[in-house]
Amino acid sequence: MAKLTQDELLAQFEEMTLIELSEFVKAFEDKFDVTAAAAAPVVVAGGAAGGAEAAAEEEKDEFDVILTGAGDKKIQVIKVVRELTSLGLKEAKDLVDGTPKPVLEKVNKEQADKAAEALKGAGASVEVK
């Protein structure tokens, strides 16, 4: 197998859906016994940890939209999931069937709110973190 350049690998990742990329990361972690999680920032303020956490929450600019339940109108929820993501019908159905699952990850507040409203409008239970 020919060795791929970094640009070629990035081009391949750009074509993947969030779920496909997530599955790839899990497989990569298992294969090489590593963790791809970002290191948590360390707070070096004696006694001010509670205040620092509250400030970090206020400054949060990336949100995850998590589907916690499909409700009675599962087909409508699947349609909305497909509109919000680039998932195919089977992948969207699997996501809805496997709740709780993230629908969108690391999106801005406005996009997270719009997605949550669309999913709630279709009858789903949604959590924004």
JSON list of C-alpha atoms in Angstrom, two decimals:
[
{"chain": "A", "resi": 1, "resn": "MET", "atom": "CA", "xyz": [0.00, 0.00, 0.00]},
{"chain": "A", "resi": 2, "resn": "ALA", "atom": "CA", "xyz": [1.36, 3.40, -0.96]},
{"chain": "A", "resi": 3, "resn": "LYS", "atom": "CA", "xyz": [2.01, 5.81, 1.89]},
{"chain": "A", "resi": 4, "resn": "LEU", "atom": "CA", "xyz": [-0.47, 8.69, 1.97]},
{"chain": "A", "resi": 5, "resn": "THR", "atom": "CA", "xyz": [0.67, 12.23, 2.59]},
{"chain": "A", "resi": 6, "resn": "GLN", "atom": "CA", "xyz": [-0.83, 14.30, 5.37]},
{"chain": "A", "resi": 7, "resn": "ASP", "atom": "CA", "xyz": [-2.82, 16.35, 2.81]},
{"chain": "A", "resi": 8, "resn": "GLU", "atom": "CA", "xyz": [-4.22, 13.17, 1.24]},
{"chain": "A", "resi": 9, "resn": "LEU", "atom": "CA", "xyz": [-5.29, 11.87, 4.65]},
{"chain": "A", "resi": 10, "resn": "LEU", "atom": "CA", "xyz": [-6.96, 15.18, 5.51]},
{"chain": "A", "resi": 11, "resn": "ALA", "atom": "CA", "xyz": [-8.80, 15.10, 2.19]},
{"chain": "A", "resi": 12, "resn": "GLN", "atom": "CA", "xyz": [-10.12, 11.65, 3.07]},
{"chain": "A", "resi": 13, "resn": "PHE", "atom": "CA", "xyz": [-11.24, 12.82, 6.52]},
{"chain": "A", "resi": 14, "resn": "GLU", "atom": "CA", "xyz": [-13.08, 15.79, 4.99]},
{"chain": "A", "resi": 15, "resn": "GLU", "atom": "CA", "xyz": [-15.31, 13.39, 3.07]},
{"chain": "A", "resi": 16, "resn": "MET", "atom": "CA", "xyz": [-16.29, 11.41, 6.18]},
{"chain": "A", "resi": 17, "resn": "THR", "atom": "CA", "xyz": [-19.41, 12.01, 8.24]},
{"chain": "A", "resi": 18, "resn": "LEU", "atom": "CA", "xyz": [-19.11, 12.74, 11.95]},
{"chain": "A", "resi": 19, "resn": "ILE", "atom": "CA", "xyz": [-20.15, 9.21, 12.83]},
{"chain": "A", "resi": 20, "resn": "GLU", "atom": "CA", "xyz": [-17.68, 7.66, 10.39]},
{"chain": "A", "resi": 21, "resn": "LEU", "atom": "CA", "xyz": [-14.92, 9.87, 11.78]},
{"chain": "A", "resi": 22, "resn": "SER", "atom": "CA", "xyz": [-15.88, 8.98, 15.34]},
{"chain": "A", "resi": 23, "resn": "GLU", "atom": "CA", "xyz": [-15.75, 5.26, 14.49]},
{"chain": "A", "resi": 24, "resn": "PHE", "atom": "CA", "xyz": [-12.36, 5.77, 12.84]},
{"chain": "A", "resi": 25, "resn": "VAL", "atom": "CA", "xyz": [-10.99, 7.50, 15.95]},
{"chain": "A", "resi": 26, "resn": "LYS", "atom": "CA", "xyz": [-12.22, 4.62, 18.15]},
{"chain": "A", "resi": 27, "resn": "ALA", "atom": "CA", "xyz": [-10.62, 2.06, 15.84]},
{"chain": "A", "resi": 28, "resn": "PHE", "atom": "CA", "xyz": [-7.37, 4.09, 15.77]},
{"chain": "A", "resi": 29, "resn": "GLU", "atom": "CA", "xyz": [-7.33, 4.28, 19.57]},
{"chain": "A", "resi": 30, "resn": "ASP", "atom": "CA", "xyz": [-7.90, 0.52, 19.85]},
{"chain": "A", "resi": 31, "resn": "LYS", "atom": "CA", "xyz": [-5.31, -0.37, 17.22]},
{"chain": "A", "resi": 32, "resn": "PHE", "atom": "CA", "xyz": [-2.52, 1.81, 18.63]},
{"chain": "A", "resi": 33, "resn": "ASP", "atom": "CA", "xyz": [-3.59, 1.78, 22.31]},
{"chain": "A", "resi": 34, "resn": "VAL", "atom": "CA", "xyz": [-3.74, 5.59, 22.50]},
{"chain": "A", "resi": 35, "resn": "THR", "atom": "CA", "xyz": [-6.30, 8.22, 23.46]},
{"chain": "A", "resi": 36, "resn": "ALA", "atom": "CA", "xyz": [-7.23, 11.06, 21.11]},
{"chain": "A", "resi": 37, "resn": "ALA", "atom": "CA", "xyz": [-8.94, 13.11, 23.84]},
{"chain": "A", "resi": 38, "resn": "ALA", "atom": "CA", "xyz": [-7.62, 16.63, 24.28]},
{"chain": "A", "resi": 39, "resn": "ALA", "atom": "CA", "xyz": [-5.81, 17.29, 27.52]},
{"chain": "A", "resi": 40, "resn": "ALA", "atom": "CA", "xyz": [-7.95, 19.14, 30.03]},
{"chain": "A", "resi": 41, "resn": "PRO", "atom": "CA", "xyz": [-6.69, 22.60, 30.93]},
{"chain": "A", "resi": 42, "resn": "VAL", "atom": "CA", "xyz": [-5.19, 22.80, 34.39]},
{"chain": "A", "resi": 43, "resn": "VAL", "atom": "CA", "xyz": [-6.31, 25.60, 36.69]},
{"chain": "A", "resi": 44, "resn": "VAL", "atom": "CA", "xyz": [-3.42, 26.93, 38.79]},
{"chain": "A", "resi": 45, "resn": "ALA", "atom": "CA", "xyz": [-5.35, 29.23, 41.08]},
{"chain": "A", "resi": 46, "resn": "GLY", "atom": "CA", "xyz": [-5.34, 28.30, 44.76]},
{"chain": "A", "resi": 47, "resn": "GLY", "atom": "CA", "xyz": [-8.84, 28.33, 46.19]},
{"chain": "A", "resi": 48, "resn": "ALA", "atom": "CA", "xyz": [-10.41, 29.86, 43.05]},
{"chain": "A", "resi": 49, "resn": "ALA", "atom": "CA", "xyz": [-11.22, 26.63, 41.26]},
{"chain": "A", "resi": 50, "resn": "GLY", "atom": "CA", "xyz": [-14.98, 27.07, 41.67]},
{"chain": "A", "resi": 51, "resn": "GLY", "atom": "CA", "xyz": [-14.87, 30.58, 40.22]},
{"chain": "A", "resi": 52, "resn": "ALA", "atom": "CA", "xyz": [-12.63, 29.46, 37.38]},
{"chain": "A", "resi": 53, "resn": "GLU", "atom": "CA", "xyz": [-15.05, 26.68, 36.44]},
{"chain": "A", "resi": 54, "resn": "ALA", "atom": "CA", "xyz": [-17.96, 29.14, 36.37]},
{"chain": "A", "resi": 55, "resn": "ALA", "atom": "CA", "xyz": [-15.95, 31.51, 34.16]},
{"chain": "A", "resi": 56, "resn": "ALA", "atom": "CA", "xyz": [-15.06, 28.63, 31.84]},
{"chain": "A", "resi": 57, "resn": "GLU", "atom": "CA", "xyz": [-18.74, 27.77, 31.49]},
{"chain": "A", "resi": 58, "resn": "GLU", "atom": "CA", "xyz": [-19.61, 31.37, 30.57]},
{"chain": "A", "resi": 59, "resn": "GLU", "atom": "CA", "xyz": [-16.86, 31.52, 27.94]},
{"chain": "A", "resi": 60, "resn": "LYS", "atom": "CA", "xyz": [-17.88, 28.25, 26.30]},
{"chain": "A", "resi": 61, "resn": "ASP", "atom": "CA", "xyz": [-18.21, 28.72, 22.55]},
{"chain": "A", "resi": 62, "resn": "GLU", "atom": "CA", "xyz": [-18.52, 25.12, 21.37]},
{"chain": "A", "resi": 63, "resn": "PHE", "atom": "CA", "xyz": [-21.58, 23.03, 22.11]},
{"chain": "A", "resi": 64, "resn": "ASP", "atom": "CA", "xyz": [-22.74, 19.47, 21.51]},
{"chain": "A", "resi": 65, "resn": "VAL", "atom": "CA", "xyz": [-26.34, 18.70, 20.55]},
{"chain": "A", "resi": 66, "resn": "ILE", "atom": "CA", "xyz": [-27.23, 15.33, 22.05]},
{"chain": "A", "resi": 67, "resn": "LEU", "atom": "CA", "xyz": [-30.36, 13.42, 21.06]},
{"chain": "A", "resi": 68, "resn": "THR", "atom": "CA", "xyz": [-31.70, 11.84, 24.27]},
{"chain": "A", "resi": 69, "resn": "GLY", "atom": "CA", "xyz": [-34.93, 10.38, 22.90]},
{"chain": "A", "resi": 70, "resn": "ALA", "atom": "CA", "xyz": [-36.81, 10.08, 19.61]},
{"chain": "A", "resi": 71, "resn": "GLY", "atom": "CA", "xyz": [-40.32, 10.53, 21.00]},
{"chain": "A", "resi": 72, "resn": "ASP", "atom": "CA", "xyz": [-43.44, 9.38, 19.15]},
{"chain": "A", "resi": 73, "resn": "LYS", "atom": "CA", "xyz": [-42.50, 10.76, 15.72]},
{"chain": "A", "resi": 74, "resn": "LYS", "atom": "CA", "xyz": [-39.33, 8.76, 15.06]},
{"chain": "A", "resi": 75, "resn": "ILE", "atom": "CA", "xyz": [-39.51, 9.15, 11.27]},
{"chain": "A", "resi": 76, "resn": "GLN", "atom": "CA", "xyz": [-39.72, 12.95, 11.57]},
{"chain": "A", "resi": 77, "resn": "VAL", "atom": "CA", "xyz": [-36.74, 12.94, 13.94]},
{"chain": "A", "resi": 78, "resn": "ILE", "atom": "CA", "xyz": [-34.73, 10.83, 11.46]},
{"chain": "A", "resi": 79, "resn": "LYS", "atom": "CA", "xyz": [-35.56, 13.34, 8.71]},
{"chain": "A", "resi": 80, "resn": "VAL", "atom": "CA", "xyz": [-34.36, 16.25, 10.86]},
{"chain": "A", "resi": 81, "resn": "VAL", "atom": "CA", "xyz": [-31.16, 14.38, 11.79]},
{"chain": "A", "resi": 82, "resn": "ARG", "atom": "CA", "xyz": [-30.48, 13.84, 8.08]},
{"chain": "A", "resi": 83, "resn": "GLU", "atom": "CA", "xyz": [-31.04, 17.56, 7.40]},
{"chain": "A", "resi": 84, "resn": "LEU", "atom": "CA", "xyz": [-28.68, 18.59, 10.20]},
{"chain": "A", "resi": 85, "resn": "THR", "atom": "CA", "xyz": [-25.94, 16.14, 9.28]},
{"chain": "A", "resi": 86, "resn": "SER", "atom": "CA", "xyz": [-24.73, 14.58, 6.07]},
{"chain": "A", "resi": 87, "resn": "LEU", "atom": "CA", "xyz": [-25.80, 11.13, 7.22]},
{"chain": "A", "resi": 88, "resn": "GLY", "atom": "CA", "xyz": [-27.58, 8.65, 5.02]},
{"chain": "A", "resi": 89, "resn": "LEU", "atom": "CA", "xyz": [-30.91, 7.11, 5.96]},
{"chain": "A", "resi": 90, "resn": "LYS", "atom": "CA", "xyz": [-29.43, 4.04, 7.65]},
{"chain": "A", "resi": 91, "resn": "GLU", "atom": "CA", "xyz": [-26.86, 6.03, 9.63]},
{"chain": "A", "resi": 92, "resn": "ALA", "atom": "CA", "xyz": [-29.49, 8.55, 10.76]},
{"chain": "A", "resi": 93, "resn": "LYS", "atom": "CA", "xyz": [-31.85, 5.74, 11.79]},
{"chain": "A", "resi": 94, "resn": "ASP", "atom": "CA", "xyz": [-29.04, 4.02, 13.72]},
{"chain": "A", "resi": 95, "resn": "LEU", "atom": "CA", "xyz": [-28.23, 7.30, 15.48]},
{"chain": "A", "resi": 96, "resn": "VAL", "atom": "CA", "xyz": [-31.88, 7.83, 16.48]},
{"chain": "A", "resi": 97, "resn": "ASP", "atom": "CA", "xyz": [-32.24, 4.19, 17.58]},
{"chain": "A", "resi": 98, "resn": "GLY", "atom": "CA", "xyz": [-29.07, 4.37, 19.68]},
{"chain": "A", "resi": 99, "resn": "THR", "atom": "CA", "xyz": [-29.99, 7.37, 21.80]},
{"chain": "A", "resi": 100, "resn": "PRO", "atom": "CA", "xyz": [-28.48, 9.09, 23.70]},
{"chain": "A", "resi": 101, "resn": "LYS", "atom": "CA", "xyz": [-26.11, 10.05, 20.90]},
{"chain": "A", "resi": 102, "resn": "PRO", "atom": "CA", "xyz": [-24.54, 13.33, 19.78]},
{"chain": "A", "resi": 103, "resn": "VAL", "atom": "CA", "xyz": [-26.07, 14.72, 16.58]},
{"chain": "A", "resi": 104, "resn": "LEU", "atom": "CA", "xyz": [-23.75, 17.72, 16.25]},
{"chain": "A", "resi": 105, "resn": "GLU", "atom": "CA", "xyz": [-20.48, 18.27, 18.06]},
{"chain": "A", "resi": 106, "resn": "LYS", "atom": "CA", "xyz": [-18.45, 21.43, 18.67]},
{"chain": "A", "resi": 107, "resn": "VAL", "atom": "CA", "xyz": [-20.82, 23.85, 16.98]},
{"chain": "A", "resi": 108, "resn": "ASN", "atom": "CA", "xyz": [-21.49, 27.47, 17.95]},
{"chain": "A", "resi": 109, "resn": "LYS", "atom": "CA", "xyz": [-24.34, 28.44, 20.27]},
{"chain": "A", "resi": 110, "resn": "GLU", "atom": "CA", "xyz": [-26.61, 29.69, 17.48]},
{"chain": "A", "resi": 111, "resn": "GLN", "atom": "CA", "xyz": [-26.22, 26.52, 15.42]},
{"chain": "A", "resi": 112, "resn": "ALA", "atom": "CA", "xyz": [-26.74, 24.33, 18.52]},
{"chain": "A", "resi": 113, "resn": "ASP", "atom": "CA", "xyz": [-29.93, 26.21, 19.44]},
{"chain": "A", "resi": 114, "resn": "LYS", "atom": "CA", "xyz": [-31.32, 25.95, 15.89]},
{"chain": "A", "resi": 115, "resn": "ALA", "atom": "CA", "xyz": [-30.59, 22.21, 15.78]},
{"chain": "A", "resi": 116, "resn": "ALA", "atom": "CA", "xyz": [-32.15, 21.65, 19.20]},
{"chain": "A", "resi": 117, "resn": "GLU", "atom": "CA", "xyz": [-35.29, 23.57, 18.20]},
{"chain": "A", "resi": 118, "resn": "ALA", "atom": "CA", "xyz": [-35.60, 21.61, 14.94]},
{"chain": "A", "resi": 119, "resn": "LEU", "atom": "CA", "xyz": [-35.25, 18.29, 16.78]},
{"chain": "A", "resi": 120, "resn": "LYS", "atom": "CA", "xyz": [-37.70, 19.34, 19.51]},
{"chain": "A", "resi": 121, "resn": "GLY", "atom": "CA", "xyz": [-40.12, 20.47, 16.80]},
{"chain": "A", "resi": 122, "resn": "ALA", "atom": "CA", "xyz": [-40.00, 16.95, 15.38]},
{"chain": "A", "resi": 123, "resn": "GLY", "atom": "CA", "xyz": [-40.85, 15.51, 18.80]},
{"chain": "A", "resi": 124, "resn": "ALA", "atom": "CA", "xyz": [-37.39, 14.52, 20.03]},
{"chain": "A", "resi": 125, "resn": "SER", "atom": "CA", "xyz": [-35.80, 15.03, 23.44]},
{"chain": "A", "resi": 126, "resn": "VAL", "atom": "CA", "xyz": [-32.60, 17.04, 23.10]},
{"chain": "A", "resi": 127, "resn": "GLU", "atom": "CA", "xyz": [-29.81, 18.19, 25.40]},
{"chain": "A", "resi": 128, "resn": "VAL", "atom": "CA", "xyz": [-27.28, 20.90, 24.56]},
{"chain": "A", "resi": 129, "resn": "LYS", "atom": "CA", "xyz": [-23.97, 20.66, 26.40]}
]
